[in-house]
Short mmCIF file of C-alpha atoms in Angstrom, two decimals:
data_model
loop_
_atom_site.label_atom_id
_atom_site.label_comp_id
_atom_site.label_asym_id
_atom_site.label_seq_id
_atom_site.Cartn_x
_atom_site.Cartn_y
_atom_site.Cartn_z
CA GLY A 68 -18.55 6.59 42.12
CA GLU A 69 -17.96 5.66 38.74
CA ASN A 70 -21.64 7.05 37.81
CA TYR A 71 -20.54 10.27 38.01
CA ASP A 72 -17.79 12.56 36.54
CA ILE A 73 -15.92 14.44 39.29
CA ILE A 74 -13.37 13.68 38.02
CA THR A 75 -13.28 15.39 34.55
CA LEU A 76 -15.60 18.32 36.67
CA MET A 77 -12.56 18.85 39.24
CA LYS A 78 -9.90 19.13 35.96
CA ALA A 79 -12.76 21.06 33.70
CA ALA A 80 -12.71 23.81 37.26
CA LEU A 81 -8.69 24.09 37.33
CA ILE A 82 -9.19 25.06 33.54
CA LEU A 83 -11.54 27.44 33.10
CA GLU A 84 -9.71 28.96 36.26
CA GLU A 85 -6.45 28.53 34.96
CA ARG A 86 -7.81 30.56 32.00
CA ALA A 87 -9.76 33.34 34.02
CA VAL A 88 -13.21 32.43 33.41
CA PRO A 89 -15.54 33.99 35.91
CA ILE A 90 -17.36 31.44 37.05
CA GLN A 91 -17.68 29.50 40.42
CA ILE A 92 -19.24 25.23 39.82
CA VAL A 93 -21.01 24.58 42.88
CA ILE A 94 -21.09 20.54 44.23
CA ALA A 95 -23.25 18.93 46.45
CA GLY A 96 -23.09 15.37 48.03
CA VAL A 97 -21.53 12.48 48.74
CA GLY A 98 -19.95 9.94 48.03
CA PRO A 99 -16.89 7.47 47.30
CA LEU A 100 -14.77 11.14 46.22
CA LEU A 101 -15.37 13.69 48.17
CA SER A 102 -12.25 13.05 50.20
CA GLU A 103 -10.83 13.28 46.98
CA LEU A 104 -12.58 16.18 45.97
CA GLU A 105 -12.02 18.44 49.50
CA ASN A 106 -8.01 18.09 48.97
CA PHE A 107 -7.95 18.99 44.84
CA ILE A 108 -10.00 21.73 46.02
CA ARG A 109 -7.29 22.65 48.57
CA GLU A 110 -4.12 21.54 47.14
CA LYS A 111 -5.17 23.62 43.53
CA GLU A 112 -5.91 26.75 45.68
CA LEU A 113 -8.81 27.22 43.45
CA LYS A 114 -11.89 29.72 43.94
CA SER A 115 -14.54 28.53 41.24
CA LEU A 116 -14.99 24.72 42.87
CA VAL A 117 -16.75 25.48 46.68
CA TYR A 118 -17.57 21.80 47.45
CA MET A 119 -21.58 22.45 49.81
CA GLY A 120 -21.53 19.48 51.28
CA ARG A 121 -25.00 17.15 51.45
CA LEU A 122 -27.43 19.49 51.25
CA SER A 123 -31.57 17.76 52.05
CA PRO A 124 -34.20 18.17 49.01
CA GLN A 125 -35.75 21.16 50.56
CA GLN A 126 -32.21 23.07 50.52
CA LEU A 127 -31.55 22.04 46.10
CA PRO A 128 -33.94 25.14 45.44
CA SER A 129 -32.61 27.73 47.23
CA LEU A 130 -28.76 26.37 45.37
CA TYR A 131 -30.56 25.86 41.99
CA SER A 132 -32.60 29.63 42.41
CA GLN A 133 -28.87 30.99 42.81
CA CYS A 134 -27.21 29.31 39.88
CA GLU A 135 -27.33 29.68 35.90
CA ILE A 136 -26.35 25.91 34.66
CA GLY A 137 -27.16 22.95 35.78
CA ILE A 138 -24.09 20.24 35.22
CA SER A 139 -25.28 17.03 34.44
CA ALA A 140 -21.75 14.82 34.86
CA TYR A 141 -22.50 10.56 34.42
CA GLY A 142 -19.57 8.79 33.42
CA SER A 143 -18.80 7.14 29.77
CA VAL A 144 -19.87 3.73 32.16
CA SER A 145 -23.42 5.53 33.68
CA THR A 146 -26.77 3.49 33.01
CA VAL A 147 -28.37 6.90 33.60
CA ALA A 148 -30.98 7.97 30.98
CA MET A 149 -33.05 10.22 32.86
CA PRO A 150 -31.30 11.60 36.00
CA ASP A 151 -33.83 13.08 38.44
CA LYS A 152 -31.40 16.36 38.60
CA ALA A 153 -32.55 16.62 34.35
CA TYR A 154 -36.32 17.59 35.77
CA ASP A 155 -35.51 19.96 38.66
CA TYR A 156 -32.69 21.69 36.40
CA MET A 157 -35.71 22.00 34.29
CA ALA A 158 -37.54 23.56 37.22
CA ALA A 159 -34.96 26.47 38.03
CA GLY A 160 -35.22 26.99 34.25
CA LEU A 161 -31.26 26.13 34.21
CA PRO A 162 -29.52 25.46 30.91
CA ILE A 163 -28.14 21.59 31.82
CA VAL A 164 -24.06 21.22 30.11
CA ASN A 165 -24.43 17.37 30.21
CA SER A 166 -22.78 13.96 29.53
CA LEU A 167 -25.61 11.20 28.36
CA LYS A 168 -26.63 9.86 25.60
CA GLY A 169 -29.83 8.82 25.40
CA GLU A 170 -32.75 9.47 26.70
CA LEU A 171 -32.00 12.96 28.05
CA ALA A 172 -29.20 14.45 25.25
CA ASP A 173 -31.96 13.52 22.52
CA LEU A 174 -34.45 16.60 25.17
CA LEU A 175 -31.86 18.91 25.25
CA GLN A 176 -31.17 18.86 21.43
CA ALA A 177 -35.01 18.44 20.95
CA ARG A 178 -35.93 21.83 23.41
CA GLN A 179 -31.89 23.21 23.09
CA ILE A 180 -31.93 23.22 26.18
CA GLY A 181 -28.92 22.60 27.17
CA LEU A 182 -24.71 22.03 26.03
CA PRO A 183 -23.18 18.67 25.56
CA TYR A 184 -19.52 17.04 26.71
CA LEU A 185 -17.80 14.12 26.31
CA ALA A 186 -17.67 11.80 29.25
CA GLY A 187 -13.69 11.68 31.12
CA GLU A 188 -13.30 14.79 28.51
CA PRO A 189 -12.65 18.29 30.92
CA GLU A 190 -11.19 20.60 27.64
CA SER A 191 -14.72 19.55 26.29
CA LEU A 192 -16.30 19.94 29.61
CA ALA A 193 -14.97 23.50 29.96
CA ALA A 194 -15.66 24.36 26.87
CA ALA A 195 -19.39 24.47 27.24
CA LEU A 196 -19.58 26.07 30.24
CA ARG A 197 -16.89 28.78 28.42
CA ARG A 198 -19.65 28.96 25.49
CA LEU A 199 -22.58 29.37 28.10
CA THR A 200 -20.91 31.54 30.56
CA PHE A 201 -19.51 34.27 28.04
CA ASP A 202 -22.28 33.86 25.44
CA ALA A 203 -25.39 35.81 28.18
CA GLU A 204 -28.10 35.76 24.90
CA LEU A 205 -27.20 31.26 24.89
CA ARG A 206 -28.05 31.23 28.49
CA ALA A 207 -30.50 33.04 28.88
CA ASP A 208 -32.97 30.87 25.66
CA MET A 209 -32.07 28.34 26.77
CA SER A 210 -33.05 29.31 29.86
CA ARG A 211 -36.35 30.34 28.83
CA ARG A 212 -36.81 26.75 27.26
CA SER A 213 -35.58 24.72 30.06
CA PHE A 214 -38.50 25.94 32.34
CA ALA A 215 -40.34 25.71 29.67
CA ALA A 216 -39.35 21.87 29.71
CA GLY A 217 -39.80 21.96 32.97
CA GLY A 218 -43.49 22.63 33.34
CA ALA A 219 -44.52 19.35 30.49
CA PHE A 220 -42.97 16.78 32.69
CA ASP A 221 -45.42 18.93 36.56
CA ARG A 222 -46.65 15.93 38.15
CA PRO A 223 -50.62 17.22 37.19
CA VAL A 224 -49.67 17.86 33.71
CA GLN A 225 -48.28 14.35 33.79
CA TYR A 226 -50.60 12.08 35.60
CA SER A 227 -53.73 14.62 33.80
CA ALA A 228 -52.13 12.88 31.26
CA LEU A 229 -52.30 9.24 32.76
CA PRO A 230 -55.93 8.30 31.85
CA ASP A 231 -55.67 8.58 28.36
CA LEU A 232 -52.42 6.27 28.42
CA LEU A 233 -53.86 4.37 30.46
CA GLN A 234 -56.53 4.03 27.81
CA ARG A 235 -54.39 3.52 24.95
CA GLU A 236 -52.42 0.78 26.94
CA CYS A 237 -55.64 -0.88 27.86
CA GLN A 238 -56.92 -1.31 23.94
CA TYR A 239 -54.04 -2.08 22.70
CA TYR A 240 -53.17 -5.22 25.54
CA ALA A 241 -56.94 -5.77 25.57
CA GLY A 242 -56.70 -8.52 22.44
CA PRO A 243 -60.03 -9.36 21.26
CA PRO A 244 -63.15 -6.60 21.18
CA GLY A 245 -64.78 -7.33 24.24
CA LEU A 246 -62.66 -7.69 26.56
CA THR A 247 -62.48 -5.03 28.74
CA CYS A 248 -59.69 -3.94 31.02
#
């Protein structure tokens, strides 16, 4: 759908294959562009773009363990701020190539765990993927930092922070002294 930057991803895969960049892009899931994606792969005879179909949440960790880069491909009209897949990618220690502005872009930049690309710009996406493909040291550094960042979002870590957060919120909104939450 329009939330995702699938057409850009398809065109970037073609660019990378034409330039002999040794990368394989894997797409999982279903959506309104499925037949267009399958036709594109077939017509262009792409070896670098693979469609896996719909995968269950239980199958994703196995897929991520075989990957070296995660792609957060969202269109320019997307209202997504922090997609769930970003947390999955961090838990798997994947550097993230991302088109979103705002919260995710800020996190990736601050923690140095990914590269941005411009939504709707296949050359921009291809350049980011090419850089990570050929710069093994950068990819390894980002991978380590991504995995470390993932730990900050682990459920027990987040849950342990809730009492302090609730206490601060309670004090902020409590009103006059003596009023308890």
